[in-house]
Tab-separated table of C-alpha atoms in Angstrom:
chain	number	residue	atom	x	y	z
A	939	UNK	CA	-62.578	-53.596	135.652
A	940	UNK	CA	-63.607	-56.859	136.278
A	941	UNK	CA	-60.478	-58.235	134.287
A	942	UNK	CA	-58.332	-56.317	137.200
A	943	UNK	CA	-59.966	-57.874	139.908
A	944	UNK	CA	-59.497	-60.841	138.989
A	945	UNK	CA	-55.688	-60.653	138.539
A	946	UNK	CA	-55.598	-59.144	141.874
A	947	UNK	CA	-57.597	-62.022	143.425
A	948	UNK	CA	-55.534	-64.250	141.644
A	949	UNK	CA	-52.347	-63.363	142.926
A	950	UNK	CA	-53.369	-62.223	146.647
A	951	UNK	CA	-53.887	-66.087	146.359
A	952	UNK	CA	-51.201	-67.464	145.139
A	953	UNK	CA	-48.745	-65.408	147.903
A	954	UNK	CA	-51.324	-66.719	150.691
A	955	UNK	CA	-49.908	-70.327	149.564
A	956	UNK	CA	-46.487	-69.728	149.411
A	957	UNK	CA	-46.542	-68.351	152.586
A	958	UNK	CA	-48.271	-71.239	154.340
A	959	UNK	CA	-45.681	-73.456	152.729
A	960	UNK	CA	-42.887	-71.365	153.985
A	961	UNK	CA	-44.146	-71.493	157.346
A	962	UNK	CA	-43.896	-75.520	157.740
A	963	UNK	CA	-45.296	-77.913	160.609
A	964	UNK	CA	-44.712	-75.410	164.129
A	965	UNK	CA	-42.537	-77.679	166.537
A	966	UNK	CA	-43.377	-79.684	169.083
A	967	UNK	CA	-43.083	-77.899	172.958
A	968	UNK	CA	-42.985	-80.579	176.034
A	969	UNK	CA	-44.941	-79.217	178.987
A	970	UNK	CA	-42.054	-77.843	181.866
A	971	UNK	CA	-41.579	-80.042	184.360
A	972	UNK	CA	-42.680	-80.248	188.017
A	973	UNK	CA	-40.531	-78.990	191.149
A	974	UNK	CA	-39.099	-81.920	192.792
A	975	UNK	CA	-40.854	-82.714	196.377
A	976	UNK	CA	-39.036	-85.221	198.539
A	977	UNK	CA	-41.063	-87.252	201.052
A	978	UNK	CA	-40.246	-87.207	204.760
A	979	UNK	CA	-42.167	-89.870	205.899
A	980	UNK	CA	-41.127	-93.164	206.982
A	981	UNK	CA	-39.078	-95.347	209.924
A	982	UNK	CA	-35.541	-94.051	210.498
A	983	UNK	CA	-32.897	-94.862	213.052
A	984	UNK	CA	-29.906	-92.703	214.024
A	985	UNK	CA	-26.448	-92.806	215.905
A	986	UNK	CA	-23.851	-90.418	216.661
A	987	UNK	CA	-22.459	-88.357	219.907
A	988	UNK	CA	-21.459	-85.095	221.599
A	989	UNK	CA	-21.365	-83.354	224.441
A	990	UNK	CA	-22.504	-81.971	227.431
A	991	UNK	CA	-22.676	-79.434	230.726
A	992	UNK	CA	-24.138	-80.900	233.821
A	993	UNK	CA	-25.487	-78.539	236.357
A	994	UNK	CA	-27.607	-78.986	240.112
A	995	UNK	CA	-28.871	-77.068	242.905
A	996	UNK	CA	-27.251	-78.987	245.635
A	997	UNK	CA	-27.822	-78.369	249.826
A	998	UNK	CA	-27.207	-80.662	252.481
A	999	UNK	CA	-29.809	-81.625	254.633
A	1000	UNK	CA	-30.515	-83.938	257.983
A	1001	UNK	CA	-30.570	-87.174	256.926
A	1002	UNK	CA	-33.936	-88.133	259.585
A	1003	UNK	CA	-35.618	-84.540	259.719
A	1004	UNK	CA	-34.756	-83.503	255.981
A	1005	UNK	CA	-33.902	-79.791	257.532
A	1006	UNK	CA	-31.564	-77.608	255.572
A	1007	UNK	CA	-28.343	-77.409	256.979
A	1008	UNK	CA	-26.550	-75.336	254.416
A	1009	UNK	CA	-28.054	-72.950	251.494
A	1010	UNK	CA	-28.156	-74.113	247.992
A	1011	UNK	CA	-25.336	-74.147	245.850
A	1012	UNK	CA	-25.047	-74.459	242.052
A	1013	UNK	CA	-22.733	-77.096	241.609
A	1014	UNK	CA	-21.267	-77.814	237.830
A	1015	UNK	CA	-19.704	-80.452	235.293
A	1016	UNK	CA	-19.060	-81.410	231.831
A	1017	UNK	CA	-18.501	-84.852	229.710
A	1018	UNK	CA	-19.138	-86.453	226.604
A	1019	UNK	CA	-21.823	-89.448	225.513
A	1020	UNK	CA	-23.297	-91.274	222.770
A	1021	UNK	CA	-26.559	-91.797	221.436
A	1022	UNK	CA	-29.001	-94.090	219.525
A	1023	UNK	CA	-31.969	-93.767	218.437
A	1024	UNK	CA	-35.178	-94.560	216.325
A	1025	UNK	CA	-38.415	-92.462	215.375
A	1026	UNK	CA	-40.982	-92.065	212.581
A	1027	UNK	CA	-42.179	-89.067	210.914
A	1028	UNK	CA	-45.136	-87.900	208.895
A	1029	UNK	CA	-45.250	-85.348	206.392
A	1030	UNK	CA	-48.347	-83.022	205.978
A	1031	UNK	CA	-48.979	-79.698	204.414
A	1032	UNK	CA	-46.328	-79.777	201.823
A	1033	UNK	CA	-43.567	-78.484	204.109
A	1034	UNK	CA	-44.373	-79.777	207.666
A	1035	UNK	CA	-42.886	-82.758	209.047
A	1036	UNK	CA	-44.352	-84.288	212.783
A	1037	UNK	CA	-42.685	-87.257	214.367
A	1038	UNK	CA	-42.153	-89.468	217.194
A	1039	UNK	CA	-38.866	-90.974	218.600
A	1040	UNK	CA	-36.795	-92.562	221.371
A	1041	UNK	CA	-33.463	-92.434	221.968
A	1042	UNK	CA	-30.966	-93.277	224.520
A	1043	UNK	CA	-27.602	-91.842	225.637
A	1044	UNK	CA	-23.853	-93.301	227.298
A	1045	UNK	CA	-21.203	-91.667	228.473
A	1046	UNK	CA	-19.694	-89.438	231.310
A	1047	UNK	CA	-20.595	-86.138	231.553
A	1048	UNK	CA	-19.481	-85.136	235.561
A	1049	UNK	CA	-20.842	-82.955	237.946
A	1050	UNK	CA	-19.571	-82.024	241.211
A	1051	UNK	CA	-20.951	-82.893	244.597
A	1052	UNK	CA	-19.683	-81.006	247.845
A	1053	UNK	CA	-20.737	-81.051	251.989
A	1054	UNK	CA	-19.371	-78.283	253.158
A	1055	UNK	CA	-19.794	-79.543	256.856
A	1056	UNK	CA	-17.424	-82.085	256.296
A	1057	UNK	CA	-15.445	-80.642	253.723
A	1058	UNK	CA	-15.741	-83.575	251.648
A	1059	UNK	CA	-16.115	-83.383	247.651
A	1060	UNK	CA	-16.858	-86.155	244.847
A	1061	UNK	CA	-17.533	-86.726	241.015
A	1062	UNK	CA	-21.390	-87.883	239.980
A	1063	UNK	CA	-21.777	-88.811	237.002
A	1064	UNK	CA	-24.070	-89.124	234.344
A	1065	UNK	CA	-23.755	-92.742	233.430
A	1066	UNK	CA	-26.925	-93.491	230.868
A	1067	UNK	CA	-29.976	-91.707	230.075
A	1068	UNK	CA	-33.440	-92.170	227.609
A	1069	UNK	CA	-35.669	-90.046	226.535
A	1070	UNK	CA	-39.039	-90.650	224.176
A	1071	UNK	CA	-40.583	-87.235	222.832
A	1072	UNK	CA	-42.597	-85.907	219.727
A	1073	UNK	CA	-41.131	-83.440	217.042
A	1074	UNK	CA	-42.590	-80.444	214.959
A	1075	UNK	CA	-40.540	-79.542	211.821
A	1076	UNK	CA	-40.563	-77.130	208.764
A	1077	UNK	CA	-38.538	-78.014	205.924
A	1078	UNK	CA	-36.302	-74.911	204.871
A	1079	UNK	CA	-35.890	-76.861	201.275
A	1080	UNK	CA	-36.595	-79.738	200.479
A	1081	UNK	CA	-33.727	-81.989	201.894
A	1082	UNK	CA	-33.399	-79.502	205.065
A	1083	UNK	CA	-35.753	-79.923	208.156
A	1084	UNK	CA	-35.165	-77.547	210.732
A	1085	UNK	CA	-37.329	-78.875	214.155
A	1086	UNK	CA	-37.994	-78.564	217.503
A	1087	UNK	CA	-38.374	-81.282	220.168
A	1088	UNK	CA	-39.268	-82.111	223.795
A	1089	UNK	CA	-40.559	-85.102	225.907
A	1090	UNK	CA	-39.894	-87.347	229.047
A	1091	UNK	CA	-36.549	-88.419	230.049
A	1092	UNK	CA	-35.126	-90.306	232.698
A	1093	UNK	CA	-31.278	-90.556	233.752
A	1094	UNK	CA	-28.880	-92.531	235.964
A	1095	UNK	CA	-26.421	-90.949	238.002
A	1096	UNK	CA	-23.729	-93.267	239.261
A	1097	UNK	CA	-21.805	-93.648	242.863
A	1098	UNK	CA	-20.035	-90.961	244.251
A	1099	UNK	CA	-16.770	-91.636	246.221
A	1100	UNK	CA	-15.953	-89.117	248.670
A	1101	UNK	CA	-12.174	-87.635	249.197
A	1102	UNK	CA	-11.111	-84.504	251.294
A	1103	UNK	CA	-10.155	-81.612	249.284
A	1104	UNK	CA	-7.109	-82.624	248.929
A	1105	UNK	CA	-7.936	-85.898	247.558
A	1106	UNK	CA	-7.702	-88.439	250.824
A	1107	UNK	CA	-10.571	-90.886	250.650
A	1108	UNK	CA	-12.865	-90.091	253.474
A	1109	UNK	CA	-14.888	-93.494	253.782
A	1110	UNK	CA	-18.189	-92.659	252.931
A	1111	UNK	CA	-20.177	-92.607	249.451
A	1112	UNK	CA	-23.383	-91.486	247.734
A	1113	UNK	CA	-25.049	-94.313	245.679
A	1114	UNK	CA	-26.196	-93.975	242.640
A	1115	UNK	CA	-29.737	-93.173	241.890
A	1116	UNK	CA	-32.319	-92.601	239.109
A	1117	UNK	CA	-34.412	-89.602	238.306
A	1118	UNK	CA	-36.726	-88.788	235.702
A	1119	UNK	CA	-37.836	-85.401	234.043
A	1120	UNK	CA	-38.869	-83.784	230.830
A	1121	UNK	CA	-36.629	-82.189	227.873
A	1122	UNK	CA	-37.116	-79.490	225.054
A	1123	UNK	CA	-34.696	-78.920	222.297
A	1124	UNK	CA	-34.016	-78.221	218.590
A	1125	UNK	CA	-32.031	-79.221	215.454
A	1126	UNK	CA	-31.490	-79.801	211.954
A	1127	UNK	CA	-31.242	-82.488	209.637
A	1128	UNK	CA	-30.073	-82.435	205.884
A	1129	UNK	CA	-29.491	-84.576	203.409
A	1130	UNK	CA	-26.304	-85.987	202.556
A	1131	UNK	CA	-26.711	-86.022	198.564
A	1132	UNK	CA	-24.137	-82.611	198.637
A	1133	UNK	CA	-20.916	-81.976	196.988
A	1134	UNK	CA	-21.624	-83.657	193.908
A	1135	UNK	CA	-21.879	-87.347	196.368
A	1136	UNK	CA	-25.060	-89.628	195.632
A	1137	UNK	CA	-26.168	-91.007	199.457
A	1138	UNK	CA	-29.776	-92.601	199.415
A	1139	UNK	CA	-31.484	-92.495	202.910
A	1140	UNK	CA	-28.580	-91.061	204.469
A	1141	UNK	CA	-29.062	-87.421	206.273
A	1142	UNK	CA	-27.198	-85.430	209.274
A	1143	UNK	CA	-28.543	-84.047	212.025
A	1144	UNK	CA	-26.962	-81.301	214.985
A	1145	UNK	CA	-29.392	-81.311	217.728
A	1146	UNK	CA	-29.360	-79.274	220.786
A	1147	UNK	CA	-31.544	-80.344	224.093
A	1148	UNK	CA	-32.177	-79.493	227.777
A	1149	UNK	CA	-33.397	-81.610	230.439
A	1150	UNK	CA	-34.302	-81.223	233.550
A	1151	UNK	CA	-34.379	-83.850	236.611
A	1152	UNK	CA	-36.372	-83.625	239.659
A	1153	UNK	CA	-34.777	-83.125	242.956
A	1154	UNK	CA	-34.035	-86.042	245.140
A	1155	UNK	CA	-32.969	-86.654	248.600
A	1156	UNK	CA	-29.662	-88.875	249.227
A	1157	UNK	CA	-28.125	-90.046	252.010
A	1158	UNK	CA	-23.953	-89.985	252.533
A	1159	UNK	CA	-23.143	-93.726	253.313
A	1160	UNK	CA	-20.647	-95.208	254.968
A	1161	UNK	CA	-18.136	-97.576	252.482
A	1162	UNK	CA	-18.635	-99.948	255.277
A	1163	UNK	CA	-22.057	-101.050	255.606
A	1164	UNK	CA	-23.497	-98.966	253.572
A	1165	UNK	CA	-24.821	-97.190	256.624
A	1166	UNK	CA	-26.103	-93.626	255.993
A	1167	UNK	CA	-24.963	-91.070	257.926
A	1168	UNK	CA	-26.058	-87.851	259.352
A	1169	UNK	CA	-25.972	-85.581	256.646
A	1170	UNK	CA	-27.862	-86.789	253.148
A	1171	UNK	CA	-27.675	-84.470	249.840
A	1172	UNK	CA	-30.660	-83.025	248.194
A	1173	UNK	CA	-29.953	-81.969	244.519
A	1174	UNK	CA	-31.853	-81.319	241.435
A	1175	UNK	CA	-30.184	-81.850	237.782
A	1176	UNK	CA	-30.073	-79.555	234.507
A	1177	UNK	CA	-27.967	-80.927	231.912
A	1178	UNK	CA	-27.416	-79.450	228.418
A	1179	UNK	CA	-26.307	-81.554	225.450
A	1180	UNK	CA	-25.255	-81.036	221.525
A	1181	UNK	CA	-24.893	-84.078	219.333
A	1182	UNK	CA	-24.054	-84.993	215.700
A	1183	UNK	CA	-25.996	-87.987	214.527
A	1184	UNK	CA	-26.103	-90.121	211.004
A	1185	UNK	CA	-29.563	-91.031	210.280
A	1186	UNK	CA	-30.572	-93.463	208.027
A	1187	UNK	CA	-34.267	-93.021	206.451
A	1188	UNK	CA	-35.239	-96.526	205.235
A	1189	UNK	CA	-38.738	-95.362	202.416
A	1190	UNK	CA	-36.619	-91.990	201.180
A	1191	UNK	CA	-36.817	-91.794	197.832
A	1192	UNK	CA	-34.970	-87.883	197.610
A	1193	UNK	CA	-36.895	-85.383	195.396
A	1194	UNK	CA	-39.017	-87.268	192.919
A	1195	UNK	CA	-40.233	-86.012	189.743
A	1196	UNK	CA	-43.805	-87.169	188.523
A	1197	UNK	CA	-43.398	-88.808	185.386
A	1198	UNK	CA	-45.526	-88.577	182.437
């Protein structure tokens, strides 16, 4: 008996070593890597253009009481412009961006002015406008910020010449003016890294924006002179715009992978 189990022992050993050395050193696994995360914050500066529909509440009123002498009209337009710009942004909670920026706009986006007592018309338009304003954003992945936007904003309208309605120049003018408001609008920038093409710091964005003017009191001057006249024209201003910038993001490093 005791012969037996010690055979038995003997070999149950001998197969526990061969299988050990059959097994052979287990290979080496590298930890998976992290998600990349891109970081959003930093100085960036931005051109591009677009454009735009002009619209105002227009009536004429005395020039020395201010009394309404017609009802108010919406009067329309429409144009193109420009822009620059430069902001900064801040990135917090993983996929939050906040910012602040200024920008400022050229062009001509036209609106028509009318006195129907005369029966005189003209073209205002929007010569140049700023704004400076404060942005919330989420990022939809992480080369995609999708934001909205509003602020201050101030505009100047140029002179209006004055013709009958059949185009004869009548003599008489409004200058041109400032006014100042506020804004609200929305966008999205992206990354241009796309198609296969390797573009450090360089992103789009499609904004669109609002802003509205206060109403202001002019009065219609004579060419000659300058004189004003009888009749002055009190009009607010509500002009829409969509642009197409290139930014340039001067820190962004794209999605970074920690390294080990």
């Amino acid at each position: 008996m005791k012969k037996t189990l010690l055979a038995l022992t003997a070999v149950a050993a001998m197969t526990g070593s061969a299988s050990a050395a059959d097994l052979g050193a287990r290979p080496y696994a590298k930890a998976p890597m992290p998600a990349p995360v891109a970081n959003w914050t930093g100085f960036y500066v931005f051109g591009g253009g677009g454009g735009g529909l002009s619209n105002a509440d227009q009536q004429i009123v005395d020039t020395a009481t201010g009394t309404p002498l017609t009802i108010t009209q919406r009067q329309g337009g429409s144009g193109w412009f420009g822009t620059v710009g430069a902001g900064y942004d801040w990135q917090f909670s993983g996929t939050w961006v906040a910012g602040v920026f200024g920008d400022a706009q050229f062009g001509s986006i036209r609106s028509t002015i009318q006195d129907p007592i005369f029966d005189i018309t003209g073209n205002q338009k929007l010569e140049t406008s700023w704004a400076a304003g404060v942005r919330l954003g989420w990022l939809v992945a992480p080369n995609v910020l999708s934001y909205v936007n509003g602020g201050y904003s101030g505009a100047h309208f140029g002179r209006t010449n004055f013709t009958t309605l059949g185009g004869t120049p009548t003599g008489v003018h409004l200058n041109g003016y400032d006014r100042h408001g506020w804004f609200i609008g929305g966008g999205v920038e992206n990354s241009l890294n796309i198609f296969g093409i390797t573009s450090p710091g360089w992103f789009m964005k499609t904004e669109y924006r609002s802003a509205f003017y206060n109403a202001k009191t002019e009065a219609i001057r004579t060419d000659i002179g300058d004189l004003p006249t009888i009749n002055s024209v009190r009009a607010n201003s509500w002009n829409q715009t969509i642009s197409t910038s290139l930014v340039y993001r001067f820190n962004w490093t794209g999605p970074v992978v920690a390294k080990y």
